[in-house]
mmCIF file of C-alpha atoms and ligand atoms in Angstrom:
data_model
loop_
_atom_site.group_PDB
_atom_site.id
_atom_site.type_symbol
_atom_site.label_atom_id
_atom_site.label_comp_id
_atom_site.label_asym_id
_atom_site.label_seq_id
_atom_site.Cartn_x
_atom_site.Cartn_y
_atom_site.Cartn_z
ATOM 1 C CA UNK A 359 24.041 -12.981 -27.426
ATOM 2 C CA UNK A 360 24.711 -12.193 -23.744
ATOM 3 C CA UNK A 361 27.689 -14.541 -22.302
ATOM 4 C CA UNK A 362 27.537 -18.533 -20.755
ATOM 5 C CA UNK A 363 26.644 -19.830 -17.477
ATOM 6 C CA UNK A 364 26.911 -22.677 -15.063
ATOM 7 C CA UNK A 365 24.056 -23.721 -13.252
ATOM 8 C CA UNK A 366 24.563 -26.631 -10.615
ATOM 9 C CA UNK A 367 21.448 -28.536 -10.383
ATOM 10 C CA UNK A 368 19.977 -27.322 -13.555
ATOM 11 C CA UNK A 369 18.062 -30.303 -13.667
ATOM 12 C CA UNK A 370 14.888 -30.120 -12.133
ATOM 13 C CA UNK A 371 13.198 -27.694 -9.590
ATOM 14 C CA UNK A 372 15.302 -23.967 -9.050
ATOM 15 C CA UNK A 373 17.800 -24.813 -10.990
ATOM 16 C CA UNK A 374 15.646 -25.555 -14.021
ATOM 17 C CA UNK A 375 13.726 -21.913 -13.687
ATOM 18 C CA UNK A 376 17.255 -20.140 -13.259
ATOM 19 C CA UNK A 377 18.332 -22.140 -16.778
ATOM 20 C CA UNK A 378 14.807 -21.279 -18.455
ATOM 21 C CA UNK A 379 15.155 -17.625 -17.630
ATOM 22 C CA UNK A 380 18.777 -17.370 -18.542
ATOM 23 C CA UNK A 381 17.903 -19.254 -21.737
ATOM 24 C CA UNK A 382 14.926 -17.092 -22.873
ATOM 25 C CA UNK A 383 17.146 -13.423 -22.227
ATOM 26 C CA UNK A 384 20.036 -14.744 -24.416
ATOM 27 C CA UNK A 385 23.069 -16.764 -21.878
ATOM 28 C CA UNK A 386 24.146 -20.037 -23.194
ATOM 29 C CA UNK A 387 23.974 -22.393 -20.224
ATOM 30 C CA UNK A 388 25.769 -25.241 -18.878
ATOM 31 C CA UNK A 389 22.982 -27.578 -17.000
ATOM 32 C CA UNK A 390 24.775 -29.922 -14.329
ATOM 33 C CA UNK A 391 23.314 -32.724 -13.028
ATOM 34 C CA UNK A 392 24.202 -35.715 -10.487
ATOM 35 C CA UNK A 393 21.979 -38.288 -11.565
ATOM 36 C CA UNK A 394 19.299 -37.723 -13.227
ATOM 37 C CA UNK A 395 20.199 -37.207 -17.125
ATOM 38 C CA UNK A 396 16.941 -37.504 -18.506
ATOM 39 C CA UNK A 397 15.286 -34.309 -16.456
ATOM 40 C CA UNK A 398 18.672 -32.470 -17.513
ATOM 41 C CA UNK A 399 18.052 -33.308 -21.086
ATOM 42 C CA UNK A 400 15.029 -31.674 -20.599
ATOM 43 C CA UNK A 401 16.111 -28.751 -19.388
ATOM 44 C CA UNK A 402 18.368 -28.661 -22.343
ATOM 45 C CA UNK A 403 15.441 -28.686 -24.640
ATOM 46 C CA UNK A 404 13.250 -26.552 -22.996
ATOM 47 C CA UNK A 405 16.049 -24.222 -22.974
ATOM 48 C CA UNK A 406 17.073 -24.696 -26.369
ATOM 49 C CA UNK A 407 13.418 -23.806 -27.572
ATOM 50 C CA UNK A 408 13.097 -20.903 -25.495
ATOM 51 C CA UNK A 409 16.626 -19.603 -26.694
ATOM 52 C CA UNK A 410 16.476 -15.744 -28.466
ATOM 53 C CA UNK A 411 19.785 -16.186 -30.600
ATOM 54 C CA UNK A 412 20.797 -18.632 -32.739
ATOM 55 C CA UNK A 413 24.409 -18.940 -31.205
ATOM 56 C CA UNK A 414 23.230 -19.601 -27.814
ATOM 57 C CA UNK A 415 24.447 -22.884 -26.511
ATOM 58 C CA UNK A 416 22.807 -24.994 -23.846
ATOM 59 C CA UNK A 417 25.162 -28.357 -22.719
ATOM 60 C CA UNK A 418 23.898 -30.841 -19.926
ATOM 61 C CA UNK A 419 27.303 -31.799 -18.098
ATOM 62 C CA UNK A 420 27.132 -34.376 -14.853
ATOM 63 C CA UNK A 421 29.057 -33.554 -11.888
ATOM 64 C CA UNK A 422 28.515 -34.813 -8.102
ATOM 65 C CA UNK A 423 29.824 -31.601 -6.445
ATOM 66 C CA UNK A 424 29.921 -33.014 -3.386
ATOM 67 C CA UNK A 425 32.887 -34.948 -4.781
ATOM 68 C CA UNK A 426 36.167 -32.295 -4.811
ATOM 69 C CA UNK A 427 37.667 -34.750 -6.695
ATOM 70 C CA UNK A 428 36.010 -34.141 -9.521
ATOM 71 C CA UNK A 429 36.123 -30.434 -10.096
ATOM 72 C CA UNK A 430 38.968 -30.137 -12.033
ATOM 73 C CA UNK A 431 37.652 -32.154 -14.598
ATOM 74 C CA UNK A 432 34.315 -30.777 -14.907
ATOM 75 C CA UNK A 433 36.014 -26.754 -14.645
ATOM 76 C CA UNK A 434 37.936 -27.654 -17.346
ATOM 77 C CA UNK A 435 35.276 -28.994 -19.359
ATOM 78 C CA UNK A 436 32.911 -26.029 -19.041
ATOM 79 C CA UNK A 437 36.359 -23.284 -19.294
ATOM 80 C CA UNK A 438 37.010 -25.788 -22.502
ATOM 81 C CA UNK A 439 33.707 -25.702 -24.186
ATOM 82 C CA UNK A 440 32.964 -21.843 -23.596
ATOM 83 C CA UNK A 441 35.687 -19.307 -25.289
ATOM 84 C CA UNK A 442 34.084 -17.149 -22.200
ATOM 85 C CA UNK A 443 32.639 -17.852 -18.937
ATOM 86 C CA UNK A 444 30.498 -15.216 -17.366
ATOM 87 C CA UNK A 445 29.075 -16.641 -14.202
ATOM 88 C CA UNK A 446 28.545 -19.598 -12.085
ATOM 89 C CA UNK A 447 25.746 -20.889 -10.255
ATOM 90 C CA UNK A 448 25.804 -22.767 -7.161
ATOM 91 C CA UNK A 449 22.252 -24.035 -6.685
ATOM 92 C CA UNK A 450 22.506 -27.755 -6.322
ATOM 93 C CA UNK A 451 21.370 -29.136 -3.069
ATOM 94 C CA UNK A 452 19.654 -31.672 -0.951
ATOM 95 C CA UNK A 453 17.587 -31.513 2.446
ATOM 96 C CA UNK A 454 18.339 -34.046 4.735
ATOM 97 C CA UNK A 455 17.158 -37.824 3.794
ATOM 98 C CA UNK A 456 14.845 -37.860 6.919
ATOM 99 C CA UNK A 457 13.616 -34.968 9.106
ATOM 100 C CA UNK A 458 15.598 -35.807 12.858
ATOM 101 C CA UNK A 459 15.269 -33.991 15.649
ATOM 102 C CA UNK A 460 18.294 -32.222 16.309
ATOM 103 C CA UNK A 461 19.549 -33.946 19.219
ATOM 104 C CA UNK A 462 18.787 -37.191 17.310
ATOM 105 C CA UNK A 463 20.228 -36.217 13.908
ATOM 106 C CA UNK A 464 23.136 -38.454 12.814
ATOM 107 C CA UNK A 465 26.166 -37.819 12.123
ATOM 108 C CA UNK A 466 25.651 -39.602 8.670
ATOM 109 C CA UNK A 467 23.083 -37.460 7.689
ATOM 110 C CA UNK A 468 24.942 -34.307 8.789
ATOM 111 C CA UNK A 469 28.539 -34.490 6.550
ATOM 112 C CA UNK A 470 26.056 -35.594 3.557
ATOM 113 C CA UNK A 471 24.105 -32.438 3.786
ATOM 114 C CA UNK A 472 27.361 -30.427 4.573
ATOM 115 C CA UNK A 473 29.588 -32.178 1.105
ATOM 116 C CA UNK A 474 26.664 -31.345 -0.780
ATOM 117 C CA UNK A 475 25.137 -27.953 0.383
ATOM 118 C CA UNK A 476 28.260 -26.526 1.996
ATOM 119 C CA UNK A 477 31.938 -28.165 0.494
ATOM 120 C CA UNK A 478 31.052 -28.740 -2.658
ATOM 121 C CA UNK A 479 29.917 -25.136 -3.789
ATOM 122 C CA UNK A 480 32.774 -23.982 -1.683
ATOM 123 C CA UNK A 481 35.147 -25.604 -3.630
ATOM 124 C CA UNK A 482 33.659 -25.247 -6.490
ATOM 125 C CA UNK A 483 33.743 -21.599 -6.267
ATOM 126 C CA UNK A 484 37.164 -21.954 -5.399
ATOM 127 C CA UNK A 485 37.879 -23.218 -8.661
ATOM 128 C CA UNK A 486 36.351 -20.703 -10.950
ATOM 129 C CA UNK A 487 38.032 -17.982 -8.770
ATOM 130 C CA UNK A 488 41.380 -19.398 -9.939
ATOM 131 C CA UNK A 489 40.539 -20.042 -13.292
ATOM 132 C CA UNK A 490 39.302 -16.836 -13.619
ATOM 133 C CA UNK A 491 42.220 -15.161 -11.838
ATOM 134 C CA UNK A 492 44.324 -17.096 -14.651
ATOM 135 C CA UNK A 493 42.785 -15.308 -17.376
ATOM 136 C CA UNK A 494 43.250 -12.549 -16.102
ATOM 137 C CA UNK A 495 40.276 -10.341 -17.813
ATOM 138 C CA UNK A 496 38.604 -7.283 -16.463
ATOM 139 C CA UNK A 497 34.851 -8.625 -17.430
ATOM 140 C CA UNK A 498 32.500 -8.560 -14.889
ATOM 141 C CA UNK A 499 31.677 -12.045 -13.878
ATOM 142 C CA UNK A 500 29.288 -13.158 -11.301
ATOM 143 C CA UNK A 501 28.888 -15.714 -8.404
ATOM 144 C CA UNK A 502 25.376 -16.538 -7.127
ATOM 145 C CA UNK A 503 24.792 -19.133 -4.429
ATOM 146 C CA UNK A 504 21.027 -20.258 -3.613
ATOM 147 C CA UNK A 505 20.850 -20.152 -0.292
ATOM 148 C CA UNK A 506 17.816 -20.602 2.050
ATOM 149 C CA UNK A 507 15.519 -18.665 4.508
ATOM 150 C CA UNK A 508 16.980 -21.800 6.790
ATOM 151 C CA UNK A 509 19.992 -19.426 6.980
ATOM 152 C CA UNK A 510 18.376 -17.919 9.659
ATOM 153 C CA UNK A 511 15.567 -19.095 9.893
ATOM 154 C CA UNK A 512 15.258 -22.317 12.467
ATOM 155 C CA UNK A 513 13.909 -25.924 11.922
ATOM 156 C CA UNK A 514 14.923 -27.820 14.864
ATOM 157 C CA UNK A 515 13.894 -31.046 12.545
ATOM 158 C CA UNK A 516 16.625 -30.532 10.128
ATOM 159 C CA UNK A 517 19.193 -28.704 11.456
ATOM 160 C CA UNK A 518 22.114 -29.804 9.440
ATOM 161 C CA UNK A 519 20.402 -28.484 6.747
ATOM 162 C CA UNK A 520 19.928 -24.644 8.167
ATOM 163 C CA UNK A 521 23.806 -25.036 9.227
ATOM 164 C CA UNK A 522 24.816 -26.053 5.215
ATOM 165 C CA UNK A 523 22.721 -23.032 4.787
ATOM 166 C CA UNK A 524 24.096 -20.537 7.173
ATOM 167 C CA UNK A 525 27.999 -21.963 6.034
ATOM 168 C CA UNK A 526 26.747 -20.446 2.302
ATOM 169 C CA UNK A 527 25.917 -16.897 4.005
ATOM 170 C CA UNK A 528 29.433 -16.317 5.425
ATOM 171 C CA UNK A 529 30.767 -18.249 2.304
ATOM 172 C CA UNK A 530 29.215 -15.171 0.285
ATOM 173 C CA UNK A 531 30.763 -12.580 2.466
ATOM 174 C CA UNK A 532 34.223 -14.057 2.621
ATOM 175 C CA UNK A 533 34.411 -14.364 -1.449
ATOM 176 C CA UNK A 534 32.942 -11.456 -2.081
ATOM 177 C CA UNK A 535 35.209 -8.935 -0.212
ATOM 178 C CA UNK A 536 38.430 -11.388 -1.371
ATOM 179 C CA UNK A 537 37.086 -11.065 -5.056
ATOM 180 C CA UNK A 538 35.896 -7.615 -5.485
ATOM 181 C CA UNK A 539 39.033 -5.624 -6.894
ATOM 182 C CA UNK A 540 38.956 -8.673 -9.111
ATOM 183 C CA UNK A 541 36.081 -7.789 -11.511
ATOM 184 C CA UNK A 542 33.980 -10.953 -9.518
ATOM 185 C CA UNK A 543 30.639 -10.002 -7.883
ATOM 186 C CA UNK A 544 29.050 -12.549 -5.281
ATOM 187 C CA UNK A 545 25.749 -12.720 -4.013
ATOM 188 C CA UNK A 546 23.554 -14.524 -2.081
ATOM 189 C CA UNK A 547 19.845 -15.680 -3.386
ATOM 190 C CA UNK A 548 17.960 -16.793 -0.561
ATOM 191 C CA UNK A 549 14.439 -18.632 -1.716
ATOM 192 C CA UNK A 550 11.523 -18.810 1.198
ATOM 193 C CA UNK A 551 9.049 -21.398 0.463
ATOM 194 C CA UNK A 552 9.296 -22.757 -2.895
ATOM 195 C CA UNK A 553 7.475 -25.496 -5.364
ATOM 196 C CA UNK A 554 9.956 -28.118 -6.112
ATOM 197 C CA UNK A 555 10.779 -31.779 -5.509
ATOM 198 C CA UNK A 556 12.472 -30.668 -2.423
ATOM 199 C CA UNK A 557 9.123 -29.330 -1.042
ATOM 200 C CA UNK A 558 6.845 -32.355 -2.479
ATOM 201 C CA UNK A 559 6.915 -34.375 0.681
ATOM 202 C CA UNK A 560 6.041 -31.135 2.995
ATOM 203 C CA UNK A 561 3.261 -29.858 0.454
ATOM 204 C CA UNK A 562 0.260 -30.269 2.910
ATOM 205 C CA UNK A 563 1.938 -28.709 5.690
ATOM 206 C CA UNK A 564 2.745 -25.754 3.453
ATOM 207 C CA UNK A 565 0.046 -25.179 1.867
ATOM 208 C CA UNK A 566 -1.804 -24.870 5.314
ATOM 209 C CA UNK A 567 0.925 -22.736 7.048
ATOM 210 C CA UNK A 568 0.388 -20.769 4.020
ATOM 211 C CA UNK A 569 -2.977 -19.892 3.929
ATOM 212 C CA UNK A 570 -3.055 -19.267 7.654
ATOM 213 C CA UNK A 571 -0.728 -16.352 6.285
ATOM 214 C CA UNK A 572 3.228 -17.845 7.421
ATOM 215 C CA UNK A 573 3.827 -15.932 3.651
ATOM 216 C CA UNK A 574 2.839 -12.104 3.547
ATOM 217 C CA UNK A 575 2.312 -12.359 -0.391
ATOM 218 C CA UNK A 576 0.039 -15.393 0.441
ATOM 219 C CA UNK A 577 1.800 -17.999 -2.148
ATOM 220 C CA UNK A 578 4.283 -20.316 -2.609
ATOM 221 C CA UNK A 579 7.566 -19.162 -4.713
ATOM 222 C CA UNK A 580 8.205 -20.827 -7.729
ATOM 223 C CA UNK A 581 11.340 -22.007 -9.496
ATOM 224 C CA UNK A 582 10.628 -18.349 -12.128
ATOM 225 C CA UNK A 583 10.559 -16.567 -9.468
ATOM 226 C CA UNK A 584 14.408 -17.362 -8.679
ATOM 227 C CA UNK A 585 15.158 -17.539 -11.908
ATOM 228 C CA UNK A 586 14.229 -14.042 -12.357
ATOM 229 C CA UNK A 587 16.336 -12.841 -9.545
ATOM 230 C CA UNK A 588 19.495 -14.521 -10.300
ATOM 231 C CA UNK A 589 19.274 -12.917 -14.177
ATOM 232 C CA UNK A 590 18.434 -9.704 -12.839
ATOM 233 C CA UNK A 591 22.020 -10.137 -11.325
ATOM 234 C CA UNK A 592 23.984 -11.948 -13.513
ATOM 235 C CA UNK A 593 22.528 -9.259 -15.985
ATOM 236 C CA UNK A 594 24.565 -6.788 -14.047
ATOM 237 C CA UNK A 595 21.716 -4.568 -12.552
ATOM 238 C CA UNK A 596 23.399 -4.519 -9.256
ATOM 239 C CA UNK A 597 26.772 -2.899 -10.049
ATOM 240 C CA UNK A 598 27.571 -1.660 -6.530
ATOM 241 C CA UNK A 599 26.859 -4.657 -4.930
ATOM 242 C CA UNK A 600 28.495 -7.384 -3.710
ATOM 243 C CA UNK A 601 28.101 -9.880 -0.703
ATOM 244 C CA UNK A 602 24.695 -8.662 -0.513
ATOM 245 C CA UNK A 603 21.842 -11.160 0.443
ATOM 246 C CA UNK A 604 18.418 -11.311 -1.980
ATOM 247 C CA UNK A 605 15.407 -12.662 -0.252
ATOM 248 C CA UNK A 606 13.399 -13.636 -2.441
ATOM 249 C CA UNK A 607 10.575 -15.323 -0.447
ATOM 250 C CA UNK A 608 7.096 -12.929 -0.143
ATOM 251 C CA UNK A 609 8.034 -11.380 2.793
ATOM 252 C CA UNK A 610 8.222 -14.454 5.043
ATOM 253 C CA UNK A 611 11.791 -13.146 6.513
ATOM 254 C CA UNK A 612 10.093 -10.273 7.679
ATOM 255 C CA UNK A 613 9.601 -10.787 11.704
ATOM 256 C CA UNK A 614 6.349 -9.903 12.656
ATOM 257 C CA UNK A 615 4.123 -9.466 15.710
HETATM 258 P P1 NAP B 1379 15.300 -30.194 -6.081
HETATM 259 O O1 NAP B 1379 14.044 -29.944 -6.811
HETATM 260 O O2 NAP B 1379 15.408 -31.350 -5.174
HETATM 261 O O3 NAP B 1379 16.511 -30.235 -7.148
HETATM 262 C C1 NAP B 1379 17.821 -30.428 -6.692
HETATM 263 C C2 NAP B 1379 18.790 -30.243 -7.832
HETATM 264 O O4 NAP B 1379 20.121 -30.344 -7.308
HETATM 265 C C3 NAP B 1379 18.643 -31.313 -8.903
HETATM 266 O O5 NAP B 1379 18.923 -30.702 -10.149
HETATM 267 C C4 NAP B 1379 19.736 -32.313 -8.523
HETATM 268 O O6 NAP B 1379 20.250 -33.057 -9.635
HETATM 269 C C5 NAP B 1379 20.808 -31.370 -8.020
HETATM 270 N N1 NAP B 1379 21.783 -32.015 -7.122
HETATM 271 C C6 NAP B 1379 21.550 -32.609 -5.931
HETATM 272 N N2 NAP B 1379 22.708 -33.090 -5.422
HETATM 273 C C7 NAP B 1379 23.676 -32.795 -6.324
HETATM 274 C C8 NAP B 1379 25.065 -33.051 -6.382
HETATM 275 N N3 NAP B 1379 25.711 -33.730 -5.395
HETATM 276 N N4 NAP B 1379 25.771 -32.615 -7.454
HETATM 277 C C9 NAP B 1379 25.138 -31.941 -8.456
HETATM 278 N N5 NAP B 1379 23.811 -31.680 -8.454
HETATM 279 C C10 NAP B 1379 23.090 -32.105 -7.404
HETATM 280 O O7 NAP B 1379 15.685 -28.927 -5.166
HETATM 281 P P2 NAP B 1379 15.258 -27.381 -5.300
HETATM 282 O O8 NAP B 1379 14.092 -27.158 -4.414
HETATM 283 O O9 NAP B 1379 15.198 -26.977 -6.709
HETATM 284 O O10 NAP B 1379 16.526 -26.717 -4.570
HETATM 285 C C11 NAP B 1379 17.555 -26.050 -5.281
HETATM 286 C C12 NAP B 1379 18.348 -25.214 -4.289
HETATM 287 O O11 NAP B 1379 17.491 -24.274 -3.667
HETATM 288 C C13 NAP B 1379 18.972 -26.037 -3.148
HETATM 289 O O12 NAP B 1379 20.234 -25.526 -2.832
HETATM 290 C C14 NAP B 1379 17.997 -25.820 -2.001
HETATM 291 O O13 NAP B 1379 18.626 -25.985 -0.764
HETATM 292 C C15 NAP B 1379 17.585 -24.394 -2.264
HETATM 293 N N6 NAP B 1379 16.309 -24.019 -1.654
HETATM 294 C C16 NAP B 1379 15.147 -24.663 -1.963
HETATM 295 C C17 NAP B 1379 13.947 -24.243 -1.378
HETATM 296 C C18 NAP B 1379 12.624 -24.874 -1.670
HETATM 297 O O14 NAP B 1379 11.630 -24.521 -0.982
HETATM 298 N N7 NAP B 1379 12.496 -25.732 -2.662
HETATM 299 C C19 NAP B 1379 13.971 -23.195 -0.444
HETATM 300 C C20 NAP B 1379 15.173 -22.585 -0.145
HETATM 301 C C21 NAP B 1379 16.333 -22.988 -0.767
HETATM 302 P P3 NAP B 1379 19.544 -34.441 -10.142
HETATM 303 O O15 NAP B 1379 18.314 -34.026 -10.882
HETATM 304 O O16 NAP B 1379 20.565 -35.077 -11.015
HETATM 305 O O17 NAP B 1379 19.218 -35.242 -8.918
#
């Protein structure tokens, strides 16, 4: 059995692929959720059938991690449950409620993007950093955030969103040169266009930009496709890396002429 992980937002959409895949090569998994249980149950049972050892463990754990206030208790319920905790997750997210233009967007709209995209996985990460530093062992572990091409990439229409985004980028760079003579790698996973509930609403648009060839590999991503990625990582097949951004994304950050 390979070691146990926390995936925030392992309910539905990314988050669900980065459980699967992490379930079928042999991590236990701890699913979080915010508010819908029964889709994280789910996950726990598709997990739990896909599983390749009998000790595996897969536990569905809710958490709004936009609310700092509840870390502690949900760090130590995962440090509690798990004799060893290998890596963390940050995946969970939201795009804005409506698409503003950015001189329109309000103000509302922007701090709930930010607690959820930006402060939460902050100090989130904060938290495992200390626990970890606590233990004090010298086994790898691994940070991952899910970032976005919206990083860099602009949409005037939901700009709060690409600065959450952008926050997670330097985010990556500042924990991973604090918290790499500590045995902690960080990355950043940053999806292009991908086939979730996120993207349901902007499906048509998508799928048009799409075959008029926005995507050099000519697809959407799916959820497996990120899922892939992040265990490729958290398996510890980039040793000499840290702070280092994945796109994963068919090529659309490429600029072209
Ligand atoms: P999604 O299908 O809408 O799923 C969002 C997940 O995040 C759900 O599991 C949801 O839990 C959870 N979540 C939302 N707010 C939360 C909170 N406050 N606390 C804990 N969990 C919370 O979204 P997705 O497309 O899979 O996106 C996952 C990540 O990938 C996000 O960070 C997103 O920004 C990023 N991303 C997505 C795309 C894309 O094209 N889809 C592209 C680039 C980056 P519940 O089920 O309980 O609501």
């Amino acid at each position: 059995m390979k070691g146990s992980v926390v995936v925030t937002g392992g309910s539905r959409g990314i988050g669900r692929g980065i459980c699967i895949q992490l379930a079928k090569t042999g991590y236990s998994v701890v699913v979080n959720y915010v508010n819908n249980s029964d889709a994280a149950m789910e996950t726990k049972r598709q997990c739990e059938e896909l599983a390749i050892d009998k000790n595996q463990r897969f536990v569905a754990l809710k958490c709004d991690i936009s609310d700092t206030s509840t870390h502690n208790q949900f760090v130590q319920t995962v440090f509690n449950e798990f004799d060893s905790l290998d890596a963390l997750v940050n995946n969970a997210g939201i795009a804005p409620r409506q698409r503003d233009d950015v001189i329109q967007m309000s103000e509302k709209s922007f701090r709930e993007v930010m607690d959820v995209n930006l402060v939460g996985p902050f100090f989130l990460t904060q938290r495992f950093a200390q626990e970890w530093q606590k233990r004090e062992t010298s086994t790898q572990k691994h940070i991952v955030f899910v970032s976005s091409i919206s990083s860099t990439m602009v949409s005037t229409n939901r700009g709060e969103y690409c600065i959450s985004k952008a926050g997670i980028s330097m985010a990556v760079s500042l924990f991973a040169a604090r918290l790499a003579s500590e045995h902690i790698n960080v990355y950043e996973v940053r999806p292009g266009i991908i086939k979730t509930d996120m993207t349901s609403t902007v499906i048509d648009k998508y799928n048009r930009m799409i075959d008029e060839g926005l995507v050099p590999q000519h697809r959407w991503g799916y959820p497996e496709d990120i899922g892939k990625t992040v265990q490729a990582l958290i398996d510890g097949s980039m040793p000499f890396s840290t702070g280092s951004v994945i796109d994963v994304d068919g090529g659309l950050h490429i600029p072209r002429l």
